[in-house]
């Protein structure tokens, strides 16, 4: 899954229309890409899981998840020396990845992307999380995975946004 992730990120960054969307310096894009594909290993951070970002009860405090994601983001930025703009660029890049995976019907890169989202404390848009859910539903091998990533995506979505029929 990591190789599929790296290949997909490289392919996305090479597209002209994607580069136009970023309107950032090539250096920012390169640093962000390198942090996502493993030049900075997420193993340098304390481990985390989706449950770290979910309120302790179902009627959790509004804003709990965003606060926990923000704390994780600050830790990530401190450890990676990325800027807040570069972090936002990473969130946009992983949104492009979701669209790319939907177009190619290839869910494999999203498994590594999901770990990056959690480790970096990213807050993807509702639409992006919905795309992750759609693409992950295409994976016939999902039952062989140790974790139910689709369920994790749905839980994070519902903690951040209004639950939908799909989540």
PDB file of C-alpha atoms in Angstrom:
ATOM      1  CA  UNK A   1       0.000   0.000   0.000  1.00  0.00           C
ATOM      2  CA  UNK A   2       2.917   2.375   0.708  1.00  0.00           C
ATOM      3  CA  UNK A   3       4.327   1.870  -2.799  1.00  0.00           C
ATOM      4  CA  UNK A   4       0.913   2.505  -4.357  1.00  0.00           C
ATOM      5  CA  UNK A   5       0.636   5.641  -2.212  1.00  0.00           C
ATOM      6  CA  UNK A   6       4.055   6.994  -3.264  1.00  0.00           C
ATOM      7  CA  UNK A   7       3.369   6.249  -6.950  1.00  0.00           C
ATOM      8  CA  UNK A   8      -0.032   7.973  -6.824  1.00  0.00           C
ATOM      9  CA  UNK A   9       1.363  11.066  -5.048  1.00  0.00           C
ATOM     10  CA  UNK A  10       4.160  11.334  -7.632  1.00  0.00           C
ATOM     11  CA  UNK A  11       1.621  11.041 -10.454  1.00  0.00           C
ATOM     12  CA  UNK A  12      -0.631  13.739  -8.942  1.00  0.00           C
ATOM     13  CA  UNK A  13       2.208  16.189  -8.333  1.00  0.00           C
ATOM     14  CA  UNK A  14       3.338  15.762 -11.956  1.00  0.00           C
ATOM     15  CA  UNK A  15      -0.043  16.910 -13.335  1.00  0.00           C
ATOM     16  CA  UNK A  16      -0.138  20.517 -14.521  1.00  0.00           C
ATOM     17  CA  UNK A  17      -3.720  21.167 -13.428  1.00  0.00           C
ATOM     18  CA  UNK A  18      -2.919  19.970  -9.913  1.00  0.00           C
ATOM     19  CA  UNK A  19       0.127  22.231  -9.707  1.00  0.00           C
ATOM     20  CA  UNK A  20      -2.035  25.151 -10.805  1.00  0.00           C
ATOM     21  CA  UNK A  21      -4.414  24.442  -7.910  1.00  0.00           C
ATOM     22  CA  UNK A  22      -1.637  24.765  -5.396  1.00  0.00           C
ATOM     23  CA  UNK A  23      -0.379  28.203  -6.473  1.00  0.00           C
ATOM     24  CA  UNK A  24       2.453  27.718  -4.033  1.00  0.00           C
ATOM     25  CA  UNK A  25       6.177  27.568  -4.506  1.00  0.00           C
ATOM     26  CA  UNK A  26       7.660  24.404  -5.929  1.00  0.00           C
ATOM     27  CA  UNK A  27       9.783  24.181  -2.788  1.00  0.00           C
ATOM     28  CA  UNK A  28       6.683  24.101  -0.548  1.00  0.00           C
ATOM     29  CA  UNK A  29       5.125  21.423  -2.710  1.00  0.00           C
ATOM     30  CA  UNK A  30       8.328  19.353  -2.691  1.00  0.00           C
ATOM     31  CA  UNK A  31       8.745  19.597   1.108  1.00  0.00           C
ATOM     32  CA  UNK A  32       5.109  18.682   1.641  1.00  0.00           C
ATOM     33  CA  UNK A  33       5.342  15.755  -0.760  1.00  0.00           C
ATOM     34  CA  UNK A  34       8.502  14.463   0.929  1.00  0.00           C
ATOM     35  CA  UNK A  35       6.887  14.648   4.374  1.00  0.00           C
ATOM     36  CA  UNK A  36       3.918  12.633   3.103  1.00  0.00           C
ATOM     37  CA  UNK A  37       5.813   9.937   1.234  1.00  0.00           C
ATOM     38  CA  UNK A  38       8.181   9.172   4.017  1.00  0.00           C
ATOM     39  CA  UNK A  39      11.247  11.356   4.032  1.00  0.00           C
ATOM     40  CA  UNK A  40       9.935  12.193   7.477  1.00  0.00           C
ATOM     41  CA  UNK A  41       8.743   8.964   8.976  1.00  0.00           C
ATOM     42  CA  UNK A  42       5.511   9.100  10.923  1.00  0.00           C
ATOM     43  CA  UNK A  43       7.182   6.581  13.201  1.00  0.00           C
ATOM     44  CA  UNK A  44       9.044   9.598  14.660  1.00  0.00           C
ATOM     45  CA  UNK A  45       5.720  10.640  16.182  1.00  0.00           C
ATOM     46  CA  UNK A  46       3.875   9.002  19.049  1.00  0.00           C
ATOM     47  CA  UNK A  47       1.401   6.501  17.579  1.00  0.00           C
ATOM     48  CA  UNK A  48      -2.211   7.564  17.234  1.00  0.00           C
ATOM     49  CA  UNK A  49      -5.501   6.094  16.122  1.00  0.00           C
ATOM     50  CA  UNK A  50      -8.874   7.499  15.157  1.00  0.00           C
ATOM     51  CA  UNK A  51     -10.127   6.896  18.704  1.00  0.00           C
ATOM     52  CA  UNK A  52      -7.662   9.545  19.940  1.00  0.00           C
ATOM     53  CA  UNK A  53      -9.744  12.158  18.126  1.00  0.00           C
ATOM     54  CA  UNK A  54     -13.239  10.981  19.060  1.00  0.00           C
ATOM     55  CA  UNK A  55     -15.180  12.379  22.023  1.00  0.00           C
ATOM     56  CA  UNK A  56     -15.359  10.023  25.030  1.00  0.00           C
ATOM     57  CA  UNK A  57     -19.150   9.811  24.720  1.00  0.00           C
ATOM     58  CA  UNK A  58     -21.604   9.968  21.849  1.00  0.00           C
ATOM     59  CA  UNK A  59     -22.923  13.315  23.053  1.00  0.00           C
ATOM     60  CA  UNK A  60     -19.363  14.624  23.088  1.00  0.00           C
ATOM     61  CA  UNK A  61     -18.438  18.236  23.457  1.00  0.00           C
ATOM     62  CA  UNK A  62     -18.725  20.178  20.211  1.00  0.00           C
ATOM     63  CA  UNK A  63     -15.255  20.933  18.969  1.00  0.00           C
ATOM     64  CA  UNK A  64     -13.536  18.063  20.824  1.00  0.00           C
ATOM     65  CA  UNK A  65     -12.363  16.379  17.613  1.00  0.00           C
ATOM     66  CA  UNK A  66     -11.131  19.620  16.042  1.00  0.00           C
ATOM     67  CA  UNK A  67      -9.228  20.449  19.238  1.00  0.00           C
ATOM     68  CA  UNK A  68      -7.548  17.020  19.316  1.00  0.00           C
ATOM     69  CA  UNK A  69      -6.666  17.273  15.612  1.00  0.00           C
ATOM     70  CA  UNK A  70      -5.213  20.734  16.210  1.00  0.00           C
ATOM     71  CA  UNK A  71      -3.051  19.420  19.085  1.00  0.00           C
ATOM     72  CA  UNK A  72      -1.794  16.607  16.850  1.00  0.00           C
ATOM     73  CA  UNK A  73      -1.157  19.072  14.002  1.00  0.00           C
ATOM     74  CA  UNK A  74       0.976  21.253  16.291  1.00  0.00           C
ATOM     75  CA  UNK A  75       3.010  18.205  17.340  1.00  0.00           C
ATOM     76  CA  UNK A  76       3.412  17.185  13.686  1.00  0.00           C
ATOM     77  CA  UNK A  77       4.505  20.680  12.617  1.00  0.00           C
ATOM     78  CA  UNK A  78       6.974  20.830  15.505  1.00  0.00           C
ATOM     79  CA  UNK A  79       8.529  17.474  14.572  1.00  0.00           C
ATOM     80  CA  UNK A  80       8.582  18.032  10.789  1.00  0.00           C
ATOM     81  CA  UNK A  81       9.416  21.741  10.711  1.00  0.00           C
ATOM     82  CA  UNK A  82       6.704  22.208   8.092  1.00  0.00           C
ATOM     83  CA  UNK A  83       4.779  25.469   8.026  1.00  0.00           C
ATOM     84  CA  UNK A  84       1.021  25.707   8.520  1.00  0.00           C
ATOM     85  CA  UNK A  85       0.693  26.522   4.800  1.00  0.00           C
ATOM     86  CA  UNK A  86       2.651  23.387   3.901  1.00  0.00           C
ATOM     87  CA  UNK A  87       0.390  21.360   6.216  1.00  0.00           C
ATOM     88  CA  UNK A  88      -2.676  22.778   4.439  1.00  0.00           C
ATOM     89  CA  UNK A  89      -1.019  21.926   1.133  1.00  0.00           C
ATOM     90  CA  UNK A  90      -0.687  18.316   2.344  1.00  0.00           C
ATOM     91  CA  UNK A  91      -4.385  18.225   3.178  1.00  0.00           C
ATOM     92  CA  UNK A  92      -5.205  19.486  -0.337  1.00  0.00           C
ATOM     93  CA  UNK A  93      -2.784  16.991  -1.891  1.00  0.00           C
ATOM     94  CA  UNK A  94      -4.496  14.100  -0.071  1.00  0.00           C
ATOM     95  CA  UNK A  95      -7.871  15.413  -1.296  1.00  0.00           C
ATOM     96  CA  UNK A  96      -6.496  15.252  -4.846  1.00  0.00           C
ATOM     97  CA  UNK A  97      -5.342  11.720  -4.040  1.00  0.00           C
ATOM     98  CA  UNK A  98      -8.903  10.729  -3.107  1.00  0.00           C
ATOM     99  CA  UNK A  99     -10.195  12.081  -6.431  1.00  0.00           C
ATOM    100  CA  UNK A 100      -7.365  10.347  -8.298  1.00  0.00           C
ATOM    101  CA  UNK A 101      -8.150   7.034  -6.594  1.00  0.00           C
ATOM    102  CA  UNK A 102     -11.854   7.434  -7.424  1.00  0.00           C
ATOM    103  CA  UNK A 103     -11.015   8.029 -11.107  1.00  0.00           C
ATOM    104  CA  UNK A 104      -8.701   5.013 -11.241  1.00  0.00           C
ATOM    105  CA  UNK A 105     -10.875   2.827  -8.952  1.00  0.00           C
ATOM    106  CA  UNK A 106      -7.775   2.073  -6.896  1.00  0.00           C
ATOM    107  CA  UNK A 107      -8.237   2.191  -3.109  1.00  0.00           C
ATOM    108  CA  UNK A 108      -4.737   0.948  -2.176  1.00  0.00           C
ATOM    109  CA  UNK A 109      -3.044   4.386  -1.813  1.00  0.00           C
ATOM    110  CA  UNK A 110      -5.742   5.532   0.609  1.00  0.00           C
ATOM    111  CA  UNK A 111      -4.627   3.139   3.351  1.00  0.00           C
ATOM    112  CA  UNK A 112      -1.259   4.910   3.673  1.00  0.00           C
ATOM    113  CA  UNK A 113      -2.946   8.284   3.143  1.00  0.00           C
ATOM    114  CA  UNK A 114      -5.290   7.644   6.065  1.00  0.00           C
ATOM    115  CA  UNK A 115      -2.363   7.055   8.424  1.00  0.00           C
ATOM    116  CA  UNK A 116      -0.851  10.330   7.195  1.00  0.00           C
ATOM    117  CA  UNK A 117      -4.111  12.193   7.829  1.00  0.00           C
ATOM    118  CA  UNK A 118      -4.294  10.936  11.407  1.00  0.00           C
ATOM    119  CA  UNK A 119      -0.587  11.351  12.165  1.00  0.00           C
ATOM    120  CA  UNK A 120      -0.514  14.902  10.814  1.00  0.00           C
ATOM    121  CA  UNK A 121      -3.763  15.932  12.499  1.00  0.00           C
ATOM    122  CA  UNK A 122      -5.320  16.930   9.188  1.00  0.00           C
ATOM    123  CA  UNK A 123      -8.960  18.019   8.935  1.00  0.00           C
ATOM    124  CA  UNK A 124     -10.165  16.910   5.506  1.00  0.00           C
ATOM    125  CA  UNK A 125     -13.328  18.395   4.027  1.00  0.00           C
ATOM    126  CA  UNK A 126     -16.543  16.410   4.359  1.00  0.00           C
ATOM    127  CA  UNK A 127     -16.498  15.852   0.580  1.00  0.00           C
ATOM    128  CA  UNK A 128     -12.991  14.413   0.766  1.00  0.00           C
ATOM    129  CA  UNK A 129     -13.938  11.981   3.527  1.00  0.00           C
ATOM    130  CA  UNK A 130     -16.987  10.925   1.494  1.00  0.00           C
ATOM    131  CA  UNK A 131     -14.717  10.236  -1.476  1.00  0.00           C
ATOM    132  CA  UNK A 132     -12.440   8.139   0.763  1.00  0.00           C
ATOM    133  CA  UNK A 133     -15.489   6.120   1.855  1.00  0.00           C
ATOM    134  CA  UNK A 134     -16.620   5.603  -1.725  1.00  0.00           C
ATOM    135  CA  UNK A 135     -13.195   4.481  -2.945  1.00  0.00           C
ATOM    136  CA  UNK A 136     -12.601   2.216   0.064  1.00  0.00           C
ATOM    137  CA  UNK A 137     -15.933   0.526  -0.677  1.00  0.00           C
ATOM    138  CA  UNK A 138     -14.424  -0.594  -4.008  1.00  0.00           C
ATOM    139  CA  UNK A 139     -11.763  -2.681  -2.257  1.00  0.00           C
ATOM    140  CA  UNK A 140     -12.688  -6.351  -2.491  1.00  0.00           C
ATOM    141  CA  UNK A 141      -9.746  -7.213  -0.205  1.00  0.00           C
ATOM    142  CA  UNK A 142     -10.828  -4.860   2.579  1.00  0.00           C
ATOM    143  CA  UNK A 143     -11.894  -7.795   4.757  1.00  0.00           C
ATOM    144  CA  UNK A 144      -8.287  -8.984   4.854  1.00  0.00           C
ATOM    145  CA  UNK A 145      -7.138  -5.702   6.424  1.00  0.00           C
ATOM    146  CA  UNK A 146      -6.519  -5.725  10.176  1.00  0.00           C
ATOM    147  CA  UNK A 147      -8.249  -2.356  10.581  1.00  0.00           C
ATOM    148  CA  UNK A 148     -11.556  -1.248   9.172  1.00  0.00           C
ATOM    149  CA  UNK A 149     -10.318   1.989   7.615  1.00  0.00           C
ATOM    150  CA  UNK A 150     -13.728   2.772   6.097  1.00  0.00           C
ATOM    151  CA  UNK A 151     -15.279   2.649   9.571  1.00  0.00           C
ATOM    152  CA  UNK A 152     -12.521   4.931  10.890  1.00  0.00           C
ATOM    153  CA  UNK A 153     -13.162   7.424   8.069  1.00  0.00           C
ATOM    154  CA  UNK A 154     -16.901   7.375   8.827  1.00  0.00           C
ATOM    155  CA  UNK A 155     -16.291   7.904  12.566  1.00  0.00           C
ATOM    156  CA  UNK A 156     -13.987  10.886  11.953  1.00  0.00           C
ATOM    157  CA  UNK A 157     -16.453  12.338   9.445  1.00  0.00           C
ATOM    158  CA  UNK A 158     -19.326  12.107  11.908  1.00  0.00           C
ATOM    159  CA  UNK A 159     -17.233  13.632  14.704  1.00  0.00           C
ATOM    160  CA  UNK A 160     -16.352  16.630  12.497  1.00  0.00           C
ATOM    161  CA  UNK A 161     -19.491  17.091  10.394  1.00  0.00           C
ATOM    162  CA  UNK A 162     -23.179  16.260  10.407  1.00  0.00           C
ATOM    163  CA  UNK A 163     -23.583  12.504   9.842  1.00  0.00           C
ATOM    164  CA  UNK A 164     -24.886  11.573   6.410  1.00  0.00           C
ATOM    165  CA  UNK A 165     -26.712   8.535   5.109  1.00  0.00           C
ATOM    166  CA  UNK A 166     -23.394   7.187   3.795  1.00  0.00           C
ATOM    167  CA  UNK A 167     -21.470   7.644   7.042  1.00  0.00           C
TER     168      UNK A 167
END
